[in-house]
């Protein structure tokens, strides 16, 4: 006799009805990226623990987006909590929203703040926010600093204010070398980073976003080669290229020497080979014929296409597998 346990493969994809970040910043007809005209009215959840992140040396490295240390440098440890916000997982888009900025408004007082997405949280509904207590107090403006719940706010995506000379900045993972499969972080981008590619032997390879550490992009396995040519694309479809000439184990932020203009451009990143560049690079099925050059796409940035739309790629499915078991006796 044999008893079978049923095998079940379940693929669960989040049902996110959000616009893509490209649609938020560059809707049809807009030449220059600006605040999104789409506003979300949600119930905010207050996290008192967010208020102490910047002053606790054991917590300053927390947050899926790993940008808290940069925000502390920008605003100071005493004021940084005023600029932190967490998005529910659907609106967080599995890391795509990392480092983007939201304008949050409390209608009864008409008070607004600009906060940067540094983490995700388990919201009660799509687009829900998690905010520090001090930010809640700023919005509600009660004389005794009491925060009354439920707390309904409105928010929309807005361009971030960039630092210094407005050039994008990059850093490698701590202790990175040419041999140990480093990861690369790109920051100081007003509209977030949609794609990152690295050129190897004249071909462009798309880097995957690191799971659970959404600010970093994983370089291919195997020994890296300098100089390293990097191409980045923002959610406005604007593309920049820069060259890295040094990788010495330092995780310090470095100036890439280029900046985004904020224009709503035309996607110009070539289709990246899916193979690891350390494998045989001659398989024609994986290599774009134009891989060695920057090719202007004929599809406008605002059009829906598999190459320029972010939402579908962001909704990574969760796979649950129950294995067959057959018991004989």
XYZ file of C-alpha atoms in Angstrom:
329
model
C 0.000 0.000 0.000
C 1.098 3.536 -0.584
C -0.169 6.807 0.813
C 0.625 9.949 -1.206
C 0.895 13.436 0.193
C -0.145 15.905 -2.480
C 2.559 18.040 -4.038
C 1.560 21.672 -4.199
C 3.472 24.470 -5.871
C 2.037 27.849 -5.029
C 3.299 31.052 -6.592
C 2.065 34.092 -4.731
C 2.507 37.451 -6.439
C 1.627 40.626 -4.496
C -1.347 42.405 -6.019
C 0.106 45.890 -6.327
C -2.066 48.324 -8.228
C 0.550 51.061 -7.914
C 1.867 53.042 -10.804
C 5.445 52.280 -11.681
C 7.949 54.791 -10.335
C 8.522 55.928 -13.909
C 4.824 56.728 -14.213
C 4.911 58.517 -10.851
C 7.745 60.868 -11.850
C 7.255 61.065 -15.619
C 3.607 60.701 -16.606
C 2.644 61.115 -20.255
C 3.511 64.512 -21.658
C 5.997 65.541 -18.990
C 9.508 66.465 -20.164
C 10.954 67.155 -16.720
C 10.461 64.920 -13.703
C 8.632 66.457 -10.790
C 6.371 65.617 -7.847
C 3.882 62.879 -8.622
C 0.330 64.106 -9.048
C -0.933 60.810 -7.601
C -1.661 61.169 -3.886
C -2.386 58.314 -1.531
C -4.565 58.742 1.569
C -3.527 56.145 4.150
C -3.432 55.394 7.844
C 0.070 55.970 9.160
C 1.543 53.685 11.795
C 3.773 55.315 14.415
C 7.024 53.544 15.321
C 8.661 54.990 18.419
C 11.732 52.815 17.764
C 12.485 54.831 14.610
C 13.224 57.901 16.737
C 16.324 56.388 18.343
C 17.892 54.737 15.307
C 20.339 57.545 14.591
C 21.585 57.893 18.171
C 22.051 54.201 18.937
C 25.361 52.988 17.549
C 23.998 49.438 17.456
C 21.051 50.472 15.279
C 22.477 53.074 12.892
C 23.166 50.406 10.258
C 19.579 49.136 10.286
C 17.067 49.580 7.512
C 16.778 47.530 4.354
C 17.931 50.462 2.218
C 21.106 51.036 4.275
C 20.983 54.823 3.893
C 20.548 55.806 7.521
C 24.212 56.725 7.972
C 24.020 59.049 4.961
C 20.895 60.720 6.344
C 22.598 61.204 9.712
C 25.447 62.968 7.919
C 22.947 65.121 6.005
C 20.572 66.107 8.823
C 22.444 65.289 12.040
C 21.493 62.609 14.590
C 19.022 64.871 16.404
C 16.944 65.740 13.328
C 17.239 62.688 11.094
C 14.086 61.011 12.474
C 12.081 63.866 10.933
C 13.115 62.540 7.522
C 12.553 58.779 7.828
C 9.649 56.792 6.438
C 8.891 53.112 5.850
C 6.573 51.888 3.084
C 4.429 48.776 3.112
C 5.956 45.945 1.097
C 3.830 46.398 -2.036
C 4.539 50.124 -2.332
C 8.165 49.425 -1.388
C 8.287 47.361 -4.586
C 10.771 44.914 -3.105
C 13.469 47.571 -2.819
C 12.844 49.740 -5.884
C 11.536 52.567 -3.678
C 14.694 52.615 -1.556
C 16.052 56.140 -1.276
C 13.067 57.796 -2.964
C 11.383 60.720 -1.221
C 7.787 61.248 -0.149
C 5.921 64.410 0.715
C 3.676 63.543 3.661
C 0.813 65.889 4.560
C -1.597 65.868 7.519
C -4.784 67.500 6.158
C -6.182 68.844 9.482
C -3.089 71.024 10.021
C -1.954 71.206 6.378
C 1.565 70.478 7.626
C 3.924 68.692 5.236
C 7.316 67.041 5.584
C 9.694 65.445 3.086
C 10.943 62.028 4.201
C 13.139 59.408 2.560
C 12.217 55.733 2.256
C 14.745 53.787 4.339
C 12.791 50.636 5.191
C 9.622 48.598 4.583
C 7.027 47.585 7.151
C 3.968 45.379 7.463
C 1.274 47.898 6.638
C -2.439 47.375 7.089
C -3.002 48.124 3.411
C -1.220 49.012 0.189
C 0.647 52.355 0.398
C 0.522 52.511 4.226
C 3.356 54.363 5.931
C 5.414 53.733 9.049
C 6.722 56.989 10.559
C 8.697 58.046 13.661
C 6.919 59.581 16.635
C 8.701 62.913 16.237
C 7.556 63.208 12.622
C 4.000 62.453 13.759
C 4.241 65.241 16.328
C 5.450 67.668 13.677
C 2.487 66.854 11.457
C -0.233 66.930 14.124
C 1.117 70.011 15.925
C -0.701 69.351 19.202
C 0.353 71.706 21.971
C 1.200 68.845 24.342
C 2.970 66.817 21.614
C 0.361 64.078 21.965
C -0.216 62.030 18.817
C -3.808 60.960 18.310
C -4.642 57.731 16.503
C -5.872 56.660 13.996
C -3.625 58.967 12.033
C -4.590 59.493 8.368
C -2.129 61.271 6.084
C -1.719 61.947 2.380
C 1.528 61.351 0.540
C 3.048 61.407 -2.943
C 6.467 60.785 -4.479
C 8.672 63.859 -4.926
C 12.260 64.343 -6.176
C 14.864 64.127 -3.418
C 17.181 67.015 -2.645
C 20.678 65.860 -3.538
C 23.819 66.642 -1.594
C 27.025 68.481 -2.423
C 27.602 69.091 -6.119
C 24.573 66.886 -6.999
C 26.737 64.172 -8.561
C 25.697 60.592 -7.912
C 27.797 58.793 -5.315
C 28.869 55.178 -5.102
C 30.430 52.854 -2.578
C 31.405 49.200 -2.457
C 30.423 46.778 0.267
C 32.687 46.847 3.300
C 35.932 44.981 2.694
C 35.254 44.570 -1.015
C 38.117 43.409 -3.219
C 38.428 42.353 -6.838
C 38.249 38.713 -5.753
C 35.420 38.490 -3.206
C 32.269 39.232 -5.258
C 31.680 42.790 -4.061
C 28.393 44.642 -4.249
C 27.942 48.230 -5.395
C 25.699 50.949 -4.020
C 24.562 53.984 -6.053
C 23.086 56.942 -4.173
C 22.402 60.699 -4.292
C 19.935 60.190 -7.157
C 16.821 62.416 -6.947
C 14.437 59.828 -8.443
C 15.960 56.532 -7.393
C 17.874 53.926 -9.386
C 16.011 51.578 -11.713
C 18.853 49.599 -13.301
C 22.605 49.154 -13.004
C 24.839 47.542 -15.617
C 28.534 46.742 -15.807
C 30.537 46.463 -19.026
C 32.799 43.470 -19.508
C 34.614 42.678 -22.757
C 32.474 45.169 -24.644
C 29.192 43.666 -23.389
C 26.752 45.139 -20.856
C 25.592 42.887 -18.013
C 22.629 43.838 -15.851
C 23.339 43.584 -12.128
C 20.695 42.121 -9.803
C 19.517 44.073 -6.782
C 20.680 42.398 -3.570
C 17.850 40.609 -1.753
C 17.265 41.958 1.755
C 19.763 44.759 1.202
C 18.061 46.734 -1.490
C 20.542 49.586 -1.835
C 23.265 47.350 -3.275
C 23.711 45.710 -6.665
C 25.594 42.427 -6.896
C 28.615 42.276 -9.188
C 29.197 39.025 -11.121
C 31.043 36.119 -9.584
C 34.734 35.812 -10.255
C 37.583 38.270 -10.281
C 36.581 41.820 -11.173
C 38.534 43.868 -13.688
C 39.582 47.505 -13.494
C 38.804 49.977 -14.893
C 35.127 49.110 -14.360
C 32.569 50.873 -16.558
C 29.172 51.316 -14.901
C 25.880 52.422 -16.422
C 22.951 53.529 -14.255
C 19.368 54.340 -15.188
C 17.000 56.351 -13.005
C 13.240 55.933 -12.874
C 12.955 58.949 -15.179
C 14.660 56.733 -17.825
C 17.741 58.963 -17.848
C 21.016 57.068 -18.283
C 24.508 57.922 -17.032
C 27.866 56.192 -17.362
C 31.004 56.471 -15.241
C 34.249 54.579 -14.734
C 35.601 53.130 -11.484
C 39.367 52.850 -11.368
C 39.940 51.724 -7.780
C 38.602 49.017 -5.464
C 40.622 48.888 -2.273
C 38.324 47.556 0.445
C 37.039 50.967 1.483
C 33.292 51.516 1.856
C 33.597 55.307 1.709
C 31.255 57.171 -0.612
C 32.949 58.385 -3.795
C 31.925 60.929 -6.408
C 30.999 59.330 -9.744
C 31.547 62.625 -11.577
C 28.132 62.587 -13.272
C 24.664 63.722 -12.248
C 21.066 63.246 -13.329
C 19.441 66.294 -14.895
C 15.884 65.367 -13.916
C 14.649 65.164 -17.491
C 12.214 62.472 -18.556
C 14.433 60.746 -21.073
C 14.248 57.829 -23.465
C 15.471 54.510 -22.165
C 18.886 53.870 -23.683
C 20.193 50.911 -21.740
C 20.877 47.978 -23.996
C 19.344 44.628 -23.258
C 21.784 42.977 -20.904
C 23.059 39.432 -21.360
C 21.640 37.178 -18.676
C 24.801 35.126 -18.346
C 27.615 35.695 -15.902
C 30.363 37.532 -17.830
C 32.862 35.046 -16.465
C 31.096 32.301 -18.425
C 31.542 31.868 -22.156
C 30.469 35.245 -23.608
C 29.862 33.914 -27.102
C 26.365 32.480 -26.686
C 24.305 34.519 -29.118
C 21.085 33.806 -27.241
C 22.275 35.895 -24.311
C 24.067 38.754 -26.021
C 22.521 41.870 -27.467
C 24.052 42.687 -30.846
C 24.376 46.299 -29.698
C 25.862 45.340 -26.339
C 29.107 47.202 -26.891
C 27.475 50.568 -27.501
C 24.780 52.770 -26.022
C 21.721 52.444 -28.225
C 18.827 54.901 -28.031
C 15.585 52.942 -27.741
C 12.747 53.830 -30.064
C 10.167 53.456 -27.268
C 9.508 56.627 -25.223
C 10.133 56.384 -21.500
C 6.447 56.804 -20.713
C 5.382 53.876 -22.870
C 4.665 50.503 -21.363
C 7.340 48.046 -22.385
C 9.165 45.152 -20.794
C 12.463 47.010 -21.021
C 11.445 50.254 -19.380
C 8.612 49.360 -17.011
C 9.603 48.613 -13.450
C 6.462 47.386 -11.741
C 6.151 43.916 -13.236
C 9.790 43.094 -12.579
C 9.546 44.327 -9.007
C 6.749 42.006 -7.978
C 8.904 38.987 -7.300
C 6.739 35.941 -6.572
C 6.921 33.977 -3.352
C 7.141 30.263 -4.076
C 5.828 27.692 -1.617
C 6.622 24.037 -2.293
C 5.083 21.028 -0.551
C 6.907 17.850 -1.511
C 5.319 14.476 -2.418
C 5.809 11.793 0.163
C 4.959 8.172 -0.538
C 4.868 5.849 2.457
C 4.936 2.106 1.721
C 3.996 -0.597 4.097
